[in-house]
Structure formats: C-alpha cells, structure tokens
PDB file of C-alpha atoms in Angstrom:
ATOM      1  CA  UNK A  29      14.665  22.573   9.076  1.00  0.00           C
ATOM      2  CA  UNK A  30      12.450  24.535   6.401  1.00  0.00           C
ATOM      3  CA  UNK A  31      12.577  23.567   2.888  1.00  0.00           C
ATOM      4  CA  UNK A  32      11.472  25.712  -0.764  1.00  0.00           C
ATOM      5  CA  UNK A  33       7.955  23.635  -1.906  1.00  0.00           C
ATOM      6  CA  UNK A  34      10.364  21.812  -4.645  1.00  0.00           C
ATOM      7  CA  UNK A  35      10.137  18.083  -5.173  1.00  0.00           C
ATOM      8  CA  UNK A  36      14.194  17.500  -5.447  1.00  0.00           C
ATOM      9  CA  UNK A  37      14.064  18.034  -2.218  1.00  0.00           C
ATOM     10  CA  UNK A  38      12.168  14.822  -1.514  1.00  0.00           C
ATOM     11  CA  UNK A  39      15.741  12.724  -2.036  1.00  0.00           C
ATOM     12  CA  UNK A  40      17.756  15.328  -0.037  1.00  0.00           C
ATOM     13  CA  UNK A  41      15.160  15.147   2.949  1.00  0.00           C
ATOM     14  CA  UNK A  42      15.485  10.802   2.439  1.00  0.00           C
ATOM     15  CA  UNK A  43      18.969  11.042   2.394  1.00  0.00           C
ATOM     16  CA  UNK A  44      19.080  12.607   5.976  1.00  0.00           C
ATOM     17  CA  UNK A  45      17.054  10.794   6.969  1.00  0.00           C
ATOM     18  CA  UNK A  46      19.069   7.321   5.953  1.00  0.00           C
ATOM     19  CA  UNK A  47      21.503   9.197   7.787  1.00  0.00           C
ATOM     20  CA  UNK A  48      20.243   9.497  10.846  1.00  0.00           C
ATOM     21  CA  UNK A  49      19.297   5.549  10.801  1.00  0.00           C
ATOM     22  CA  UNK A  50      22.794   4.665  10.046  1.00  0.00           C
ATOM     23  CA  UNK A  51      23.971   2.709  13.051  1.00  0.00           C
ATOM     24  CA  UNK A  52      20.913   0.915  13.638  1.00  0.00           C
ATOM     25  CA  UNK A  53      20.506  -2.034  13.050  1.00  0.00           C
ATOM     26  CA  UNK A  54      17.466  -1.939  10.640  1.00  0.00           C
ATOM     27  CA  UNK A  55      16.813  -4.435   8.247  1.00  0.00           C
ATOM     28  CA  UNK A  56      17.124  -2.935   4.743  1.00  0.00           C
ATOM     29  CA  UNK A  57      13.732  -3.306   3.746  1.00  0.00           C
ATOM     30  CA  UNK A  58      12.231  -1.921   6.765  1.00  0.00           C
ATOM     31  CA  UNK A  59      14.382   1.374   5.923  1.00  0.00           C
ATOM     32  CA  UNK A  60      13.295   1.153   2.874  1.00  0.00           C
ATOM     33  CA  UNK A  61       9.595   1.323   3.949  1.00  0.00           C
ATOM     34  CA  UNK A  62      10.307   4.312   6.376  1.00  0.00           C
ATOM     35  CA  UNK A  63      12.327   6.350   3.692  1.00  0.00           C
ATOM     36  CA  UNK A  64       9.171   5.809   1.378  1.00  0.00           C
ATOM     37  CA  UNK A  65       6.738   6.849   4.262  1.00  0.00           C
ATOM     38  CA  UNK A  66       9.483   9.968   4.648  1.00  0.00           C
ATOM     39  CA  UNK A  67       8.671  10.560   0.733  1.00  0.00           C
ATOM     40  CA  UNK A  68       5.151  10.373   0.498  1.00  0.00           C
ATOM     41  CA  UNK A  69       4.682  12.687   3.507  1.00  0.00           C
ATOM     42  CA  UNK A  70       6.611  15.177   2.152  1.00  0.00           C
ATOM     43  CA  UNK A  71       5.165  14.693  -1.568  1.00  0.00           C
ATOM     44  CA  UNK A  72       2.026  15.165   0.614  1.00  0.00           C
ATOM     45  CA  UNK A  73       3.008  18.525   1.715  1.00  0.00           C
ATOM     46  CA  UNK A  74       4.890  20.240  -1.059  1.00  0.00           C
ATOM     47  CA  UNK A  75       2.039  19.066  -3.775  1.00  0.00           C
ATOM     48  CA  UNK A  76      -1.326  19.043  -1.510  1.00  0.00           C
ATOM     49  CA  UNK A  77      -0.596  21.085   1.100  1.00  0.00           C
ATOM     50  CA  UNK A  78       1.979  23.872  -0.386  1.00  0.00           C
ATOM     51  CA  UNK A  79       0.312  23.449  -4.180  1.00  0.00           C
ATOM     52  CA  UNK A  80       3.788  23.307  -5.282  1.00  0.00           C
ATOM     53  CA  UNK A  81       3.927  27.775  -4.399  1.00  0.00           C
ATOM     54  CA  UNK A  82       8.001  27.708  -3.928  1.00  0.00           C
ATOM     55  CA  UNK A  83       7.212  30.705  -2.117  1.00  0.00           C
ATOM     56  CA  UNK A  84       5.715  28.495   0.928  1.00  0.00           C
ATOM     57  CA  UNK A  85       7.720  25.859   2.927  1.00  0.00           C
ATOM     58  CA  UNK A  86       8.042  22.826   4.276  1.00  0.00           C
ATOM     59  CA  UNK A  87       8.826  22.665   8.069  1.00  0.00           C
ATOM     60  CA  UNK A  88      10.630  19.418   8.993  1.00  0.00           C
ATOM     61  CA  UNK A  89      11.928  17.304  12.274  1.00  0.00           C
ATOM     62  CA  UNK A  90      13.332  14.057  12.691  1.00  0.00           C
ATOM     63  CA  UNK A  91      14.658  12.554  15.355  1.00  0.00           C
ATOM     64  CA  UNK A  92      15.186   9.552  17.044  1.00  0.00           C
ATOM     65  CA  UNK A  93      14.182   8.822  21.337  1.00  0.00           C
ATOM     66  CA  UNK A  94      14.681   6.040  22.898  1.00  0.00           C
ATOM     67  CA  UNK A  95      13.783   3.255  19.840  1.00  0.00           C
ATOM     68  CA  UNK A  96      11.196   5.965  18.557  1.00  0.00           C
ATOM     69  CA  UNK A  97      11.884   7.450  15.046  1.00  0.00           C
ATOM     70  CA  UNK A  98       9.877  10.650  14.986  1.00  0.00           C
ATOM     71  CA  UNK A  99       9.078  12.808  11.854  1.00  0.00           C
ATOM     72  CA  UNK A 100       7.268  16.062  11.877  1.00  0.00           C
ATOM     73  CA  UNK A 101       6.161  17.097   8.172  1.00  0.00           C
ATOM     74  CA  UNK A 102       4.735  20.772   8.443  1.00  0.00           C
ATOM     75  CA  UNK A 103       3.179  22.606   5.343  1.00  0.00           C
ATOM     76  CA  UNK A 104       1.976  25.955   5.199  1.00  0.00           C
ATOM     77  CA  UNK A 105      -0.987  24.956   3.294  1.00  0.00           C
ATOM     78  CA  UNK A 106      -4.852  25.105   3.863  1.00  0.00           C
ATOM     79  CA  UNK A 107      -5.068  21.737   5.785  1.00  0.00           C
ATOM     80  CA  UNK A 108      -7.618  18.933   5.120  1.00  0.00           C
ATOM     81  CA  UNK A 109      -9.796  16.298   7.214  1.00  0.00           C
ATOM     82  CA  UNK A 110      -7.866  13.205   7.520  1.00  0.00           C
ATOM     83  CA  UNK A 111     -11.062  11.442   7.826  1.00  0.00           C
ATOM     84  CA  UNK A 112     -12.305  12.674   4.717  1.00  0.00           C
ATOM     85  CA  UNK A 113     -10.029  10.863   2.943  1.00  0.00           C
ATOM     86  CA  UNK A 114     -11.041   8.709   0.392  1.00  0.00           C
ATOM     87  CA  UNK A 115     -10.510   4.421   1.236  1.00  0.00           C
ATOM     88  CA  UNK A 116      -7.926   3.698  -1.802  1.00  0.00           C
ATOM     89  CA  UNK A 117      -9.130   0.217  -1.262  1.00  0.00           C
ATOM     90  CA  UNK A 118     -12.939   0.760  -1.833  1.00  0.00           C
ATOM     91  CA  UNK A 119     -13.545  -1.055  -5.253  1.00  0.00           C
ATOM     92  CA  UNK A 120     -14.624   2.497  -6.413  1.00  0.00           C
ATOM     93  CA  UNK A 121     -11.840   4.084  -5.835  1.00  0.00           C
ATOM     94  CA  UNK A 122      -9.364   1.348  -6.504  1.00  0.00           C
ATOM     95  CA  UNK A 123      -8.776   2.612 -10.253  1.00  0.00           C
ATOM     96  CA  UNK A 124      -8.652   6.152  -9.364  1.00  0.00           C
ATOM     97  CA  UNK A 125      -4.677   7.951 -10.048  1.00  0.00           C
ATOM     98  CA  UNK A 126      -4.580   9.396  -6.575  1.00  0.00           C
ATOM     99  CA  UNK A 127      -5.130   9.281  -2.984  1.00  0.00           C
ATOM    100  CA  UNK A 128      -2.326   6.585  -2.119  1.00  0.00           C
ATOM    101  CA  UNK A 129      -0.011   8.402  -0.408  1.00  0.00           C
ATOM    102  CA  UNK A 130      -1.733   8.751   3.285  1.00  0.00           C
ATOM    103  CA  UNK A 131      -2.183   4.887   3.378  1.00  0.00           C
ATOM    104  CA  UNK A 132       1.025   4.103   2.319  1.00  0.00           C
ATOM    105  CA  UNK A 133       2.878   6.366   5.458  1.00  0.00           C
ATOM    106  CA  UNK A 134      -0.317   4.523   7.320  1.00  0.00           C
ATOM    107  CA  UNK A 135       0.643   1.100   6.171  1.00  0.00           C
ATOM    108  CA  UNK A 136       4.320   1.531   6.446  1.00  0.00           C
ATOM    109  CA  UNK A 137       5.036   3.371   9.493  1.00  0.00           C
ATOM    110  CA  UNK A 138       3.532   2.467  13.316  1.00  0.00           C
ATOM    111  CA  UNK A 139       1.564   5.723  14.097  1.00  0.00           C
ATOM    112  CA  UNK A 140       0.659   8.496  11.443  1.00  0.00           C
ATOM    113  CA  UNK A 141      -0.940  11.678  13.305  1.00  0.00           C
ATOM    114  CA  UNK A 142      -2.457  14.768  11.881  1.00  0.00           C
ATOM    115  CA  UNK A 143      -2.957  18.108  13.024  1.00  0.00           C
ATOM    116  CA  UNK A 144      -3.598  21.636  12.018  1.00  0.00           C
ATOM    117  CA  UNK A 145      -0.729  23.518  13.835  1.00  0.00           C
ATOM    118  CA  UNK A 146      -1.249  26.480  15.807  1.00  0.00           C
ATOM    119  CA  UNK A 147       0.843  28.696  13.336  1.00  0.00           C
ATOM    120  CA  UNK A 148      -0.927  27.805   9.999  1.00  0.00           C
ATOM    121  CA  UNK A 149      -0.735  24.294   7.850  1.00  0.00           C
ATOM    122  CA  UNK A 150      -1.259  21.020   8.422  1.00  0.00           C
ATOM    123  CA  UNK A 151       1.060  19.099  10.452  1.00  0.00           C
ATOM    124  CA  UNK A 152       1.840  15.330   9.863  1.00  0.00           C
ATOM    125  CA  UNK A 153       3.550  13.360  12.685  1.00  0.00           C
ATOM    126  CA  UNK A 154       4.999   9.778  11.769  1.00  0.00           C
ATOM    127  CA  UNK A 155       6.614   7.549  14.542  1.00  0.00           C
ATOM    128  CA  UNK A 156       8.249   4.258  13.865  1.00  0.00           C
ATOM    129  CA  UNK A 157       9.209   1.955  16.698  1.00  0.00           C
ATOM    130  CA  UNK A 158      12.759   0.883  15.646  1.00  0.00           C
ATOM    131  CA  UNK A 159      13.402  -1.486  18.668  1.00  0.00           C
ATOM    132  CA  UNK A 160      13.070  -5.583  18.416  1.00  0.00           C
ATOM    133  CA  UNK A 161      12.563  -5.522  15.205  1.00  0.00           C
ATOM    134  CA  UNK A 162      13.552  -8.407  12.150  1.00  0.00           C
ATOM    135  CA  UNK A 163      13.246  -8.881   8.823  1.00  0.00           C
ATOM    136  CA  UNK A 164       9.780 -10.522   9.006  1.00  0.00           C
ATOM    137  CA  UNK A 165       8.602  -7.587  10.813  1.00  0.00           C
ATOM    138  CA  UNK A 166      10.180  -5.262   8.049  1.00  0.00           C
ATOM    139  CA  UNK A 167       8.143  -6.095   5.765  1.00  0.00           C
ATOM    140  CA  UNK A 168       4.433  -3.984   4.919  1.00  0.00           C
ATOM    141  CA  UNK A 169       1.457  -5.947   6.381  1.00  0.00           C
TER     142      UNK A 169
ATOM    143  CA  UNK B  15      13.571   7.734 -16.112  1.00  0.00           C
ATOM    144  CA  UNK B  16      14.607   6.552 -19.117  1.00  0.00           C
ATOM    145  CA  UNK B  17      12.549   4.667 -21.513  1.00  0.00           C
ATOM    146  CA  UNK B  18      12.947   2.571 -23.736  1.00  0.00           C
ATOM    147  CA  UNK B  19      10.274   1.023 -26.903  1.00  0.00           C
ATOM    148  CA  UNK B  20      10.942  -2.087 -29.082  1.00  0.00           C
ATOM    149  CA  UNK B  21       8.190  -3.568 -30.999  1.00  0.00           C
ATOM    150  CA  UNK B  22       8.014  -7.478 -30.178  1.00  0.00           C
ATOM    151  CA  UNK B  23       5.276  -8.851 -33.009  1.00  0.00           C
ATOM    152  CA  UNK B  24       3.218  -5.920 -32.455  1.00  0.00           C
ATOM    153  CA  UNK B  25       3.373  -5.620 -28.747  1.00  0.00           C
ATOM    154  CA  UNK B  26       5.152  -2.952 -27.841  1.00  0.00           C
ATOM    155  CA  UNK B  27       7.416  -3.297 -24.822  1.00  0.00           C
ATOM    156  CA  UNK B  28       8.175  -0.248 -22.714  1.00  0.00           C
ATOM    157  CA  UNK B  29      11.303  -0.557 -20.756  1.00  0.00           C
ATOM    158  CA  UNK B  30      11.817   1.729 -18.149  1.00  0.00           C
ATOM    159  CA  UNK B  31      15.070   2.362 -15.945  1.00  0.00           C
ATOM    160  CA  UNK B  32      15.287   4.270 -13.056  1.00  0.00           C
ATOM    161  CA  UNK B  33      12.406   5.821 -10.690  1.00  0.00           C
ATOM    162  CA  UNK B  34       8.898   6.755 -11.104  1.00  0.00           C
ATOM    163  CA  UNK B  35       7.898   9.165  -8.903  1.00  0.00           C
ATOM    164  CA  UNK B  36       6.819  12.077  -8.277  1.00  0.00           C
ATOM    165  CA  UNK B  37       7.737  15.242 -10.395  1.00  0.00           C
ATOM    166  CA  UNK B  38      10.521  12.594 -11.919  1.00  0.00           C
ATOM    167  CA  UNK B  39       9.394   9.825 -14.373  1.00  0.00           C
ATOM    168  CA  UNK B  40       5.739  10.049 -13.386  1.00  0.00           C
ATOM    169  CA  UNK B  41       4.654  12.655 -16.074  1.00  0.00           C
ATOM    170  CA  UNK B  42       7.109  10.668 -18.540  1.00  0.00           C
ATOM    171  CA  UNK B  43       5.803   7.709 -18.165  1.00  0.00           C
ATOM    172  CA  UNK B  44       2.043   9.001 -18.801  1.00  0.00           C
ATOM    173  CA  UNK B  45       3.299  10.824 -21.904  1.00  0.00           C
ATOM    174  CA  UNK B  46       5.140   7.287 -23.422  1.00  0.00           C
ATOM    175  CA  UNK B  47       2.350   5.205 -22.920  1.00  0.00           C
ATOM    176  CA  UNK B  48      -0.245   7.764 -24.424  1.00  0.00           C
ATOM    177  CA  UNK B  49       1.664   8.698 -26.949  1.00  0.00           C
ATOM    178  CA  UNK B  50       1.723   4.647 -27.875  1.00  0.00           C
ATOM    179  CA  UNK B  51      -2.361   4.548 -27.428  1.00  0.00           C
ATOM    180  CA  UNK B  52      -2.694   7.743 -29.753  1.00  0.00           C
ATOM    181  CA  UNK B  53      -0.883   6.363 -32.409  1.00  0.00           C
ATOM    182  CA  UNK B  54      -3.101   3.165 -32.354  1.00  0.00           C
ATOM    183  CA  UNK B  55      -1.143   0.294 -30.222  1.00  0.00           C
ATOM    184  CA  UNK B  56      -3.624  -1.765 -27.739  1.00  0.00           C
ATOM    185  CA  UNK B  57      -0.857  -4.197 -26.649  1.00  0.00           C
ATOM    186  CA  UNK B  58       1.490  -2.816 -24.056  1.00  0.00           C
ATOM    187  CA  UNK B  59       3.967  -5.054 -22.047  1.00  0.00           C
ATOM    188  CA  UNK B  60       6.146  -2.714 -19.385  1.00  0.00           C
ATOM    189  CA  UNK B  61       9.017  -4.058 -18.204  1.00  0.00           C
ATOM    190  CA  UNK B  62       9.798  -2.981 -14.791  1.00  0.00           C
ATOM    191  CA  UNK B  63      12.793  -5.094 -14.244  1.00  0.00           C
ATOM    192  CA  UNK B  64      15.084  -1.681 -13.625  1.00  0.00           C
ATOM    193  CA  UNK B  65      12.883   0.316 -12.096  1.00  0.00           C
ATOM    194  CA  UNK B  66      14.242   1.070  -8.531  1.00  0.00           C
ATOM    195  CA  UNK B  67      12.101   3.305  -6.753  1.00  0.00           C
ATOM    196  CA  UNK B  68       7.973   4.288  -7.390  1.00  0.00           C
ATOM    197  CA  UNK B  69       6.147   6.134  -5.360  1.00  0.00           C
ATOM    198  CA  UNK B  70       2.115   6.788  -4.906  1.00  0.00           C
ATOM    199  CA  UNK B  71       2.633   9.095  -7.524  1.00  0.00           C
ATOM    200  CA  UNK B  72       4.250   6.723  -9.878  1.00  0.00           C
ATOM    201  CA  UNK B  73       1.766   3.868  -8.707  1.00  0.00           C
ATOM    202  CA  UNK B  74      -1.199   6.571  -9.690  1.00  0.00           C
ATOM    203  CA  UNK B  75       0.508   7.055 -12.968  1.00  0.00           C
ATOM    204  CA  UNK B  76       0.602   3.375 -14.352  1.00  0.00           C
ATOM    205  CA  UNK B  77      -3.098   3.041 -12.970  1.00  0.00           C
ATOM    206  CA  UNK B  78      -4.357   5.927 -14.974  1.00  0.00           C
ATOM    207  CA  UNK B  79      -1.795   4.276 -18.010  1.00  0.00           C
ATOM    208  CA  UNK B  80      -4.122   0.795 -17.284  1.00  0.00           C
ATOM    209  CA  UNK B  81      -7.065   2.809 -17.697  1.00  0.00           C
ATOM    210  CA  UNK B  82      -6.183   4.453 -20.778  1.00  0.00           C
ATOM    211  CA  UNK B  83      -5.550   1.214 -22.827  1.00  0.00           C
ATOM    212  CA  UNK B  84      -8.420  -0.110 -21.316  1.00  0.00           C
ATOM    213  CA  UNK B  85     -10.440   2.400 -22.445  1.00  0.00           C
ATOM    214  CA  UNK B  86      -9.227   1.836 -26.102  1.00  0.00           C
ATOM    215  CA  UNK B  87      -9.782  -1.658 -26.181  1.00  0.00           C
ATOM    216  CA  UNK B  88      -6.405  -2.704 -25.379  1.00  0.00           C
ATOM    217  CA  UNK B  89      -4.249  -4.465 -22.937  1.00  0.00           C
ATOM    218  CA  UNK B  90      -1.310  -3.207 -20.597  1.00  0.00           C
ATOM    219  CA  UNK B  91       0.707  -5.894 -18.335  1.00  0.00           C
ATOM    220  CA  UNK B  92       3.667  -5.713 -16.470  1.00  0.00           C
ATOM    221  CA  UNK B  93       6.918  -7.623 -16.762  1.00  0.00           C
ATOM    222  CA  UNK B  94       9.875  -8.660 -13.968  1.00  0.00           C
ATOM    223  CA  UNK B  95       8.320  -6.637 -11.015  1.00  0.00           C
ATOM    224  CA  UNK B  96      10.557  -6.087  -8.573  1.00  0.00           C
ATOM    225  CA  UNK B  97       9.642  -7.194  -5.153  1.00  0.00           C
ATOM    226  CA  UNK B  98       9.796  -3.866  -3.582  1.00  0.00           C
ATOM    227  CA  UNK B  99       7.152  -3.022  -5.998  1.00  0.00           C
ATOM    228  CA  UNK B 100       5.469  -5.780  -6.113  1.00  0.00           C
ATOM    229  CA  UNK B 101       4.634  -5.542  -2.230  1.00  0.00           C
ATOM    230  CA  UNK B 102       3.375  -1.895  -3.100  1.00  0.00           C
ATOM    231  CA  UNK B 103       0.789  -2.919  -5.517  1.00  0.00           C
ATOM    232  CA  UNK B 104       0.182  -5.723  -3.071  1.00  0.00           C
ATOM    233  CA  UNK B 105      -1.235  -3.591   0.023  1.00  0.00           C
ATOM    234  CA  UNK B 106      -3.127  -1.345  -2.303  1.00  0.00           C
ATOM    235  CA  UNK B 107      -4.528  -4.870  -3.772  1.00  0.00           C
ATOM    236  CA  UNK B 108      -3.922  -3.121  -7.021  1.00  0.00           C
ATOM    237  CA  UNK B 109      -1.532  -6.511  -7.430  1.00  0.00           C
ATOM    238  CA  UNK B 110      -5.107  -8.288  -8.372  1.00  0.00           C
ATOM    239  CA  UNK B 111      -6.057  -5.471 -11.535  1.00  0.00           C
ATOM    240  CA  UNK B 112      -2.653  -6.036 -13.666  1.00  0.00           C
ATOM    241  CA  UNK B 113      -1.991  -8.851 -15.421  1.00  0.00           C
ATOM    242  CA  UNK B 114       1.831  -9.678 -14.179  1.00  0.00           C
ATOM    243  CA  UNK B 115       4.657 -11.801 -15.729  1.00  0.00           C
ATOM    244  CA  UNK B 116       8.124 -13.169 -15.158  1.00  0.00           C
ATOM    245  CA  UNK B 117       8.451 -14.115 -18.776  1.00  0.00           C
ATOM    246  CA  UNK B 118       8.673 -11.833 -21.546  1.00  0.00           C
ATOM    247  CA  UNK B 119       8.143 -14.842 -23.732  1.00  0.00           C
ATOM    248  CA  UNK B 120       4.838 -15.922 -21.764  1.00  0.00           C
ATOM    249  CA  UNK B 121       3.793 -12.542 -21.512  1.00  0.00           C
ATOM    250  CA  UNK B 122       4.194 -11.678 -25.771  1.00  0.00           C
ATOM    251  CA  UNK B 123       2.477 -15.474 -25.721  1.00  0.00           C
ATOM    252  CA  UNK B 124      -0.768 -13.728 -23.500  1.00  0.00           C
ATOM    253  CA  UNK B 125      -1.401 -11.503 -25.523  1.00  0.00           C
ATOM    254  CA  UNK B 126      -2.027 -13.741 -28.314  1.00  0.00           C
ATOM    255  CA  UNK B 127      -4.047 -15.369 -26.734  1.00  0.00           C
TER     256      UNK B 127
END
C-alpha cells in the first residue's frame, strides 16, 4: 500500500492495522503499544523522511506469519544513520522536544530494523511476537 | 484537541480533551500554553484527565511547554495522568522532570507553597 506524505493518514494506517489484529487474542494494552509503535513509524516517515512533500509517499506492509506481526514503513526520503541517533535518555538530551519516536517503536515493539532500500528511502521494519503473550507482558518495559 | 482555561486563584488550569499528537493538538497545545506565558502567568496546572492518545510528538510538545515556563520563572505540573500516559513519560524517565498530581486541590495547594 502507498500513502500521500499526510499525517491523517496516521489513524487510517492504525485502524488497519487494529484490523488485522482483530481475532487475536491480544491484551488491550499490548495493542495499544503496537498501534503507537505503527504511529510513530509512520510519523517518522511522512515528517523526517518525506519532509511532509505530499508529492512523495509512504510505502507500507503489514502482515501477520506464524505469531509474527510484521510492518514495513518505506519513505522516499534521504535516509539517516540509525546509530546516529541521539540517546533521548542522556540527561542532555532529556529536555530536548524531539527525538522520541525511534525509542518508543524500540521500546514497544520486539525487533525494530532499518535499512536504506534498494529503490530510494529509508526502510523501517518492526516485528512483534504476538504468541504467549499476557497482560504483564503487554505492558512497556 | 480542545482546550479548555479557568483561572483557579491565579493558577491557570489548562484542560485538554482529546489527542495530542502529531499535526493534531501538538501545535495547539504549544500555542495555549505560550500564549498563557506571554501574557504573564508562571503557574500552569494541565489537566490531562481526557486526554486519550499522545504521541512523541505530543510528549515533545509539553516538554518544550515545561521549558518555556521554566524559563520565565514559572511552574507547569500535570494533573489526573492517565496511565497510558503515564507509562510513556515513564520509559522516557521524563515521569521524574514534571511535578504530577491526582488532586487538583493538592496540586492549586503546591503551588502555594
């Protein structure tokens, strides 16, 4: 799926993806987590990666294997060094109004990879593991 | 969002219903709170008790707000957070730099203090 670089699409994108949970049994809060991983991603994409140019998009897959939830987040932006990331929870950086958004997917979701894909932009891949889990586990470390 | 401001013996309380985040309440909640710091008011309570969704975005927003008062020699706390929230300002450990409250009452009563 390819979306327009608009953030109203953020809620459309969580909504499918609440809908391709449904059936699962997931406790509430842990969907909640995912479909807040699922928004910062794509926040991630449209505003850093895209610059908010409705002109580019935002290339998107989700699916479910085995107990696997898989997202793909694709922008057609410039791409960045994961690495080279600033530590939101450095004391210096604490106070700072950005840079949250890669450790929350990190915190919330099992395995957050990035890549620069082979046809422009920076891919992000999030996987959750959706099997044996319980409300303890549900909730953010 | 919607806001809301109601002066409680000269703190002012910002309610705010609905979500923060990003391109929706983010920007709006900036603009409240600095339009309360330009026109003089150092004591800022926000109640969060309806707010149902925040984001990084939103999160980044009441930080800078924080800062702002700060800045001018005043204080900003936080009312009712919801636990959802409350978790998220938890792992950033940003739970440690607000003051928080589940009393309005204590809350007006800190800022006496």
């Amino acid at each position: 799926m390819s979306l327009s670089s608009r953030f109203e699409n953020i809620e459309m994108v969580q909504h499918l993806c609440s809908k391709l949970l449904e059936g699962r049994d997931i406790p509430e809060e842990l969907r909640h987590w995912i479909l807040m991983a699922v928004r910062e991603g794509l926040a991630n994409a449209i505003k850093h990666g895209n610059q908010q140019d409705q002109s580019k998009h935002v290339h998107l897959e989700m699916d479910i294997v085995g107990d696997t939830l898989a997202i793909s987040i694709r922008d057609e932006g410039e791409g960045f060094e994961p690495e080279e990331v600033a530590d939101p929870l450095a004391p210096e950086n604490r106070l700072k109004t950005s840079g949250r958004g890669i450790f929350y997917m990190r915190t919330f979701m099992d395995d957050v990879r990035f890549r620069r894909h082979a046809s422009g932009g920076m891919e992000i891949v999030l996987k959750k593991n959706l099997g044996a889990l319980n409300e303890k586990e549900g909730k953010p470390a | 969002m919607k806001t809301n401001v109601r002066d409680a013996g000269g703190v002012q309380v910002v309610e705010l219903k609905g979500k923060i985040t990003i391109g929706s309440g983010d920007v709006q909640l900036r603009e409240t709170i600095n339009k309360l710091v330009d026109s003089g008011k150092k004591h800022i309570l926000v109640e969060m008790k309806e707010v149902t969704t925040i984001d990084s975005s939103g999160i980044g927003e009441l930080v800078g707000c924080y800062t702002s008062v700060t800045n001018k020699g005043g204080k900003l706390k936080l009312l009712h957070l919801p636990p959802k929230i409350n978790d998220v300002l938890t792992v950033t450990q940003l739970i440690t730099v607000f003051d928080v409250y589940e009393s309005e009452s204590e809350a007006l009563a800190s800022f006496r203090g």
